[in-house]
Structure formats: structure tokens, C-alpha cells
CSV table of C-alpha atoms and ligand atoms in Angstrom, one decimal:
chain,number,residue,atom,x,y,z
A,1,UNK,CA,46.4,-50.4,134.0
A,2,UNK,CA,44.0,-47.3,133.6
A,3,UNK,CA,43.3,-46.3,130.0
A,4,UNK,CA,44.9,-42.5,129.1
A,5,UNK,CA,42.0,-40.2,127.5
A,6,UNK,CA,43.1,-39.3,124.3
A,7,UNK,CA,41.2,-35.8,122.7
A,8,UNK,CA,41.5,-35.8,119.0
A,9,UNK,CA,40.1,-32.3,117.5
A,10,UNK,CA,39.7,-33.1,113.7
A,11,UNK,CA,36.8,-31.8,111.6
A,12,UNK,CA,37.8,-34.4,108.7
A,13,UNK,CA,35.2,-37.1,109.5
A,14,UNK,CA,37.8,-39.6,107.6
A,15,UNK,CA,40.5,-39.1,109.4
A,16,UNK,CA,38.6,-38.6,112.4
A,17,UNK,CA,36.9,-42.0,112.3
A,18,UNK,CA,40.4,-43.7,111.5
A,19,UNK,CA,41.8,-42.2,114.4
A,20,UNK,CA,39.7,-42.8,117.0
A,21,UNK,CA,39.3,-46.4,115.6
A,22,UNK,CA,43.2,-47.0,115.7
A,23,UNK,CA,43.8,-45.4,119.2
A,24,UNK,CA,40.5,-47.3,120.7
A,25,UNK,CA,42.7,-50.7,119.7
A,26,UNK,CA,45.5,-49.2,121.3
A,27,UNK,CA,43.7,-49.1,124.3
A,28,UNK,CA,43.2,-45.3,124.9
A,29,UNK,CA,39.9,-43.6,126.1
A,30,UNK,CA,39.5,-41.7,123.0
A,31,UNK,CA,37.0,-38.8,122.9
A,32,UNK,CA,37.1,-36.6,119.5
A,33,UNK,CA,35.9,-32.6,119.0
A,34,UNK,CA,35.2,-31.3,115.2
A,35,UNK,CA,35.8,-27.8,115.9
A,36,UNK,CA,38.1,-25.8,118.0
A,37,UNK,CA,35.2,-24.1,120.0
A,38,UNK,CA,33.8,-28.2,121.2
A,39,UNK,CA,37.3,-29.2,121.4
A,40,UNK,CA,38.4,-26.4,124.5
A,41,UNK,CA,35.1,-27.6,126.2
A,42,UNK,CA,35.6,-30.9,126.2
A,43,UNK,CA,39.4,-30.7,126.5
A,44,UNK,CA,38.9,-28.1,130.1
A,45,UNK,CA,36.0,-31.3,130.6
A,46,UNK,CA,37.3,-34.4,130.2
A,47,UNK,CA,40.8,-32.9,131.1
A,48,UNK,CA,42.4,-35.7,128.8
A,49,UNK,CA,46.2,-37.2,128.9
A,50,UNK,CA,47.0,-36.1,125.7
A,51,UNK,CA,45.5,-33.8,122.9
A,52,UNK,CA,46.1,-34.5,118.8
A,53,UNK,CA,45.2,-31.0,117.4
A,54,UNK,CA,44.2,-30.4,113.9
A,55,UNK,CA,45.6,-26.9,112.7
A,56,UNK,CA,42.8,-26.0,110.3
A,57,UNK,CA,39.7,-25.5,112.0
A,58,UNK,CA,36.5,-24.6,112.0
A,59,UNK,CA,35.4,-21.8,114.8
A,60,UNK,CA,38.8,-21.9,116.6
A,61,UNK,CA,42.0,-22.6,114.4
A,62,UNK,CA,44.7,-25.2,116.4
A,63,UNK,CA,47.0,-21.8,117.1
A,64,UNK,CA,44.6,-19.9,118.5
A,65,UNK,CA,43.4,-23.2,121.1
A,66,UNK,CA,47.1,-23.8,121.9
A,67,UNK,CA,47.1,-19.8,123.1
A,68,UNK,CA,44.3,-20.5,124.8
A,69,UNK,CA,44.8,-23.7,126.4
A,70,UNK,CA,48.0,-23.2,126.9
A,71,UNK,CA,47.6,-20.6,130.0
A,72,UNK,CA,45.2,-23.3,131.1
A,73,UNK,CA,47.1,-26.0,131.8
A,74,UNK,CA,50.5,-28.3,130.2
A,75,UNK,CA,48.5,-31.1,129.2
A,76,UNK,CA,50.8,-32.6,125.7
A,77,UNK,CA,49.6,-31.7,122.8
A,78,UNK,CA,50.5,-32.9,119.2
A,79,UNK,CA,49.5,-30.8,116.6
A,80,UNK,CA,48.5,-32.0,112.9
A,81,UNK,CA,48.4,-30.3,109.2
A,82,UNK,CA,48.4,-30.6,105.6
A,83,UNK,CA,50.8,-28.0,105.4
A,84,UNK,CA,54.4,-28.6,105.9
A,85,UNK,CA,55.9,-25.3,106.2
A,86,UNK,CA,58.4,-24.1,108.1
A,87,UNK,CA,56.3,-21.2,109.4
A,88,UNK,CA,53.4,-23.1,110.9
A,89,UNK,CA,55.3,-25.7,112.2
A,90,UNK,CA,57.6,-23.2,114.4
A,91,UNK,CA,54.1,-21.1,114.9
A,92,UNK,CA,52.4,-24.2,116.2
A,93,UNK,CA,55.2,-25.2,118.4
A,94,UNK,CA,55.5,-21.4,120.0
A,95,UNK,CA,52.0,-21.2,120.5
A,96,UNK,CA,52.6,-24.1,123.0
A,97,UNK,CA,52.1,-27.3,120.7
A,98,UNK,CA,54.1,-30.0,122.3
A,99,UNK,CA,55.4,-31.9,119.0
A,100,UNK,CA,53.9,-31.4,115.1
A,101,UNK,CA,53.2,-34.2,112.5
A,102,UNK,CA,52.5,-33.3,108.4
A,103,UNK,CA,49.7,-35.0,107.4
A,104,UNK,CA,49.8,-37.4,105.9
A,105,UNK,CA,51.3,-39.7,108.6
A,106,UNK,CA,51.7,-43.1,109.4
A,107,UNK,CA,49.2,-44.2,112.4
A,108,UNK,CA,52.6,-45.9,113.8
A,109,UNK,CA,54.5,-42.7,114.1
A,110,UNK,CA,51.8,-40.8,115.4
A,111,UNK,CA,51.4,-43.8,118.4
A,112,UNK,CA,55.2,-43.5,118.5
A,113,UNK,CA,54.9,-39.3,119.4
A,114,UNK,CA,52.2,-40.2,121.6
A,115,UNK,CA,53.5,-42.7,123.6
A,116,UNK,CA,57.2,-40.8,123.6
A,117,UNK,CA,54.9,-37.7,125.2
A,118,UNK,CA,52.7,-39.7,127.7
A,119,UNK,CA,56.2,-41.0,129.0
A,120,UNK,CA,57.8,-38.1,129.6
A,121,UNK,CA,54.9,-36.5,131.2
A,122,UNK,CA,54.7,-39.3,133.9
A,123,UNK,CA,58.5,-39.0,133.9
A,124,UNK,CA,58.7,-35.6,135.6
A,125,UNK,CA,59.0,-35.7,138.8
A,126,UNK,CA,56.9,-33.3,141.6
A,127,UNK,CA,59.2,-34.4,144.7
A,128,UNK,CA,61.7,-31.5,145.0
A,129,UNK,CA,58.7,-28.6,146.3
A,130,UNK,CA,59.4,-25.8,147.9
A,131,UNK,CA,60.0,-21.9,147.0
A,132,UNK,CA,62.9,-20.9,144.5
A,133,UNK,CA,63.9,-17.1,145.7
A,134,UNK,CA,65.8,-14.7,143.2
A,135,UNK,CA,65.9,-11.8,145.3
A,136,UNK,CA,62.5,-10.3,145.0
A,137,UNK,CA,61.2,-12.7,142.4
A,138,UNK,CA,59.6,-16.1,144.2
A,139,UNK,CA,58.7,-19.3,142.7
A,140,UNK,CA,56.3,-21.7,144.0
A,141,UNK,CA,57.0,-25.0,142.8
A,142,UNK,CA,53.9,-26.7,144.7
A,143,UNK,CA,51.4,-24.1,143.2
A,144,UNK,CA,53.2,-23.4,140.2
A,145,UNK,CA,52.9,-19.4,141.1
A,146,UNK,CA,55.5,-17.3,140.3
A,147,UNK,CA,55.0,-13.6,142.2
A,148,UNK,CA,57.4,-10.2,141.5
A,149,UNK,CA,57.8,-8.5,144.9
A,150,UNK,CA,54.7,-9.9,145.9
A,151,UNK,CA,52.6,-9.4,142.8
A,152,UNK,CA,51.5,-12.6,140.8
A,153,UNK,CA,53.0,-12.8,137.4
A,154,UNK,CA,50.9,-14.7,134.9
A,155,UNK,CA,53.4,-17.5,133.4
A,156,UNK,CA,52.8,-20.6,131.0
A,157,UNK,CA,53.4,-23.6,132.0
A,158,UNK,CA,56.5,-23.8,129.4
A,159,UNK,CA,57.5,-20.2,130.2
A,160,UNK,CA,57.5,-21.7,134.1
A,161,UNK,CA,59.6,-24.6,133.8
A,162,UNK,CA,62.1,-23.1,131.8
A,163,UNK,CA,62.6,-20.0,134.6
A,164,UNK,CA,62.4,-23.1,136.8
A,165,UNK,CA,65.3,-24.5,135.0
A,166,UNK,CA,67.4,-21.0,134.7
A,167,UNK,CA,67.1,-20.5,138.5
A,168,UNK,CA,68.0,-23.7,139.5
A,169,UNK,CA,71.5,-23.7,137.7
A,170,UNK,CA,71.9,-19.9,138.6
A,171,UNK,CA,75.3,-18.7,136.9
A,172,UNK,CA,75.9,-21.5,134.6
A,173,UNK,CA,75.8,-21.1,130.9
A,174,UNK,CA,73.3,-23.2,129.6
A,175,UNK,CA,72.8,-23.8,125.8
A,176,UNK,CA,69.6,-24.1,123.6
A,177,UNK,CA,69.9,-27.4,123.5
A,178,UNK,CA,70.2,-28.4,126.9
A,179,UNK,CA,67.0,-26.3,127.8
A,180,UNK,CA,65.1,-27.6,124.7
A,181,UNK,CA,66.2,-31.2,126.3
A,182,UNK,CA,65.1,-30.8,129.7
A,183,UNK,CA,61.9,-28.3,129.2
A,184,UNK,CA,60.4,-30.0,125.7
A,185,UNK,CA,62.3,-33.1,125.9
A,186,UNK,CA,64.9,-35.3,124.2
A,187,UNK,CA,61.9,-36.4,121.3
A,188,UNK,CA,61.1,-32.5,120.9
A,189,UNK,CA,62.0,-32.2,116.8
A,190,UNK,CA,61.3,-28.1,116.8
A,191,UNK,CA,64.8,-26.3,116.9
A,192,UNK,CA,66.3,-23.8,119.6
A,193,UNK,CA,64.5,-20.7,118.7
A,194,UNK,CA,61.5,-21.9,120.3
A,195,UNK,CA,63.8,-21.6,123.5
A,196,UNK,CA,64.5,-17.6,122.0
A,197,UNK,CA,61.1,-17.2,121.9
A,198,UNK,CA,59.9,-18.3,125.4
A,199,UNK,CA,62.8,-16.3,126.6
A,200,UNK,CA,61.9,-12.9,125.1
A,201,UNK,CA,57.6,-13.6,126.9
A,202,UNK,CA,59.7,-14.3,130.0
A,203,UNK,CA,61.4,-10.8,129.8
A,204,UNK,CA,58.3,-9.1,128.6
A,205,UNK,CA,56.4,-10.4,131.7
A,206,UNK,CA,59.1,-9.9,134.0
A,207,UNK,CA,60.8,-6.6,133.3
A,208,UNK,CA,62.8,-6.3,135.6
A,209,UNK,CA,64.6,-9.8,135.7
A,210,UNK,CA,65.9,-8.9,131.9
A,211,UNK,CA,69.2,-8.4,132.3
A,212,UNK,CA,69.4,-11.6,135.5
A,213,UNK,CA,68.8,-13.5,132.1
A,214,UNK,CA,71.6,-12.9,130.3
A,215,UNK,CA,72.0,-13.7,127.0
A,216,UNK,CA,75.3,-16.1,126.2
A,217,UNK,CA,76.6,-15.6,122.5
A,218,UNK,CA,76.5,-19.1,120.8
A,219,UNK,CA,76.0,-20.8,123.1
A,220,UNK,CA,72.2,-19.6,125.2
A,221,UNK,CA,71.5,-18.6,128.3
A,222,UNK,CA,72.4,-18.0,132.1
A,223,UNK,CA,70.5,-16.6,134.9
A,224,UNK,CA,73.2,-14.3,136.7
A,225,UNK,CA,73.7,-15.3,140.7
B,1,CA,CA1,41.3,-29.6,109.2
């Protein structure tokens, strides 16, 4: 079985050291990053399996990387912190972070959220290609580019899947949690307005789709045939 490449971006040398040791017996290709700036290098270079992300850091703080990184590509990403607000943890999941432990943690559960990520990646599925057509809006689901009467329209992976998800099940109601399920997964401990949020960049981006997503009172959302 091939190793997964693990990219841990973690300035304190402690943790840093106990990390890489632990995942390294675990059997992961483990490559590590001190500061934000070294960790979006090696992270576009090594193009790893997985990313644990430090939130405090030097030159390029863990939000700012997941906005970044995120329009790159949907590669999981965990993020870590000392703090344990409410705040940065729905922050770091906007921004794109895939799941969010407190520090300090227990090596276990960390392996546990890693492994429970790595899964559902190689979980989704790439067979059912082809072009999903909303009148003038187009989706390419073998190039992942989503166009407006022709014109590209610049979408994050997230923001992708989950107008993916809308247009396939065109005039059904579908709640928060059944898009949180199916676009972030049945592990994913962030709550619904993370859906709210990727919603209202959707709109913004595509202005004129606004009201096909309709808002459903209690209960979420439904693309209108
Ligand atoms: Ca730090």
C-alpha cells in the first residue's frame, strides 16, 4: 500500500517533532512547514494527502492559507489551535478548513480525524461526468468549471460541490444537514451555518442564480426547476 503524504505546518518545534514522529510510525510520508509562507510552497509542491494546519503562524496565519489554498485545490485540511473559541473555530472552518481540533489533543483523535478525512476523500466517487445545465449556467463535472452564459465563474472546491449537490436534486427541499452530510461529511463537527455561509459566496458570484436558490425556512435550501 502507498504511504499518504502528510504536511504538518507547525512553528512549535515540540509539537512539531511529536507529530511527525507519531504519524512516521503510523506509516504516513510526513513532511512539516514552520511557517505559513514554507507551508503553501511545499503544500502546492509536494501536493500532500492531507494537511494539519496550525492557526497561529508566523508569515501567513492558518486562515489566511486556507483562503489561499483553498481556490487552489480541496486537498483535506485539519486545522489546529490553542484557542477554543467559538469564533475561530467557525472562521477556520469557513475559510475552507476541513475539520478543527483544540490543542491540546490526544495523538489518537487527531489519527482518528485523519484517517476519517483520507477515507472520505477516496470515497467520492468521479464516475458520473458529464455537464449539469441550469439554463444558462453550465457545470463541468470532469473539469470542475462552472461558466455563466459562457463566462467562467471562479468557484471553490466546496462552493462547487455544494451547487453540484443543489442542481442535482433540482426542486427538492434540502436541509442544512443533509448538505453539511454529503458536501463536508458525516464526521464534519462544524454546525449548518457553514452551509449559510457558502451559500451567500455562491450568490455573490453568481448573481443571477440568487433567487434559483431559494431559501427554505427551517429547514435549508432548494434549487428551483
Ligand atoms: Ca502556532
Amino acid at each position: 500500500m502507498s504511504q499518504e503524504k502528510l504536511l504538518i505546518i507547525e512553528d512549535e518545534i515540540n509539537l512539531q517533532n511529536a507529530l511527525k514522529y507519531y504519524f512516521e510510525q503510523e506509516n504516513y510520508a510526513v513532511d512539516i512547514a514552520q511557517d505559513g509562507e514554507l507551508g503553501l510552497s511545499k503544500a502546492r509542491g509536494i501536493k500532500p494527502s492531507i494537511i494539519i494546519l496550525d492557526l497561529m503562524l508566523p508569515k501567513l496565519d492558518g486562515l489566511e492559507f486556507c483562503r489561499i489554498f483553498r481556490k487552489e485545490s480541496d486537498t483535506p485540511i485539519i486545522m489546529l489551535t490553542a484557542k477554543g473559541s467559538e469564533t475561530d473555530k467557525v472562521l477556520g472552518l469557513e475559510m475552507g478548513a476541513d475539520d478543527y481540533l483544540v490543542k491540546p489533543f490526544a495523538m489518537r483523535e487527531l489519527l482518528a480525524r485523519v484517517r476519517a478525512l483520507l477515507r472520505r476523500k477516496s470515497n467520492k466517487t468521479t464516475n458520473n461526468l458529464g455537464n449539469l445545465i441550469s439554463e444558462n449556467l453550465k457545470i463541468d463535472l470532469n473539469s470542475h468549471i462552472t461558466t455563466l452564459d459562457g463566462e467562467n465563474i471562479d468557484l471553490s472546491p466546496k462552493e462547487f460541490l455544494l451547487l453540484k449537490f443543489l442542481i442535482i436534486n433540482k426542486g427538492k427541499a434540502l436541509s442544512r444537514n443533509a448538505i453539511l452530510d454529503e458536501i463536508w461529511g458525516k464526521n464534519y463537527i462544524g454546525d449548518s451555518r457553514t452551509v449559510d455561509v457558502h451559500i451567500r459566496w455562491i450568490r455573490k458570484k453568481i448573481n443571477s442564480i440568487t433567487e434559483r436558490i431559494r431559501t427554505i425556512r427551517g429547514v435549508g435550501y432548494r434549487f428551483e426547476k
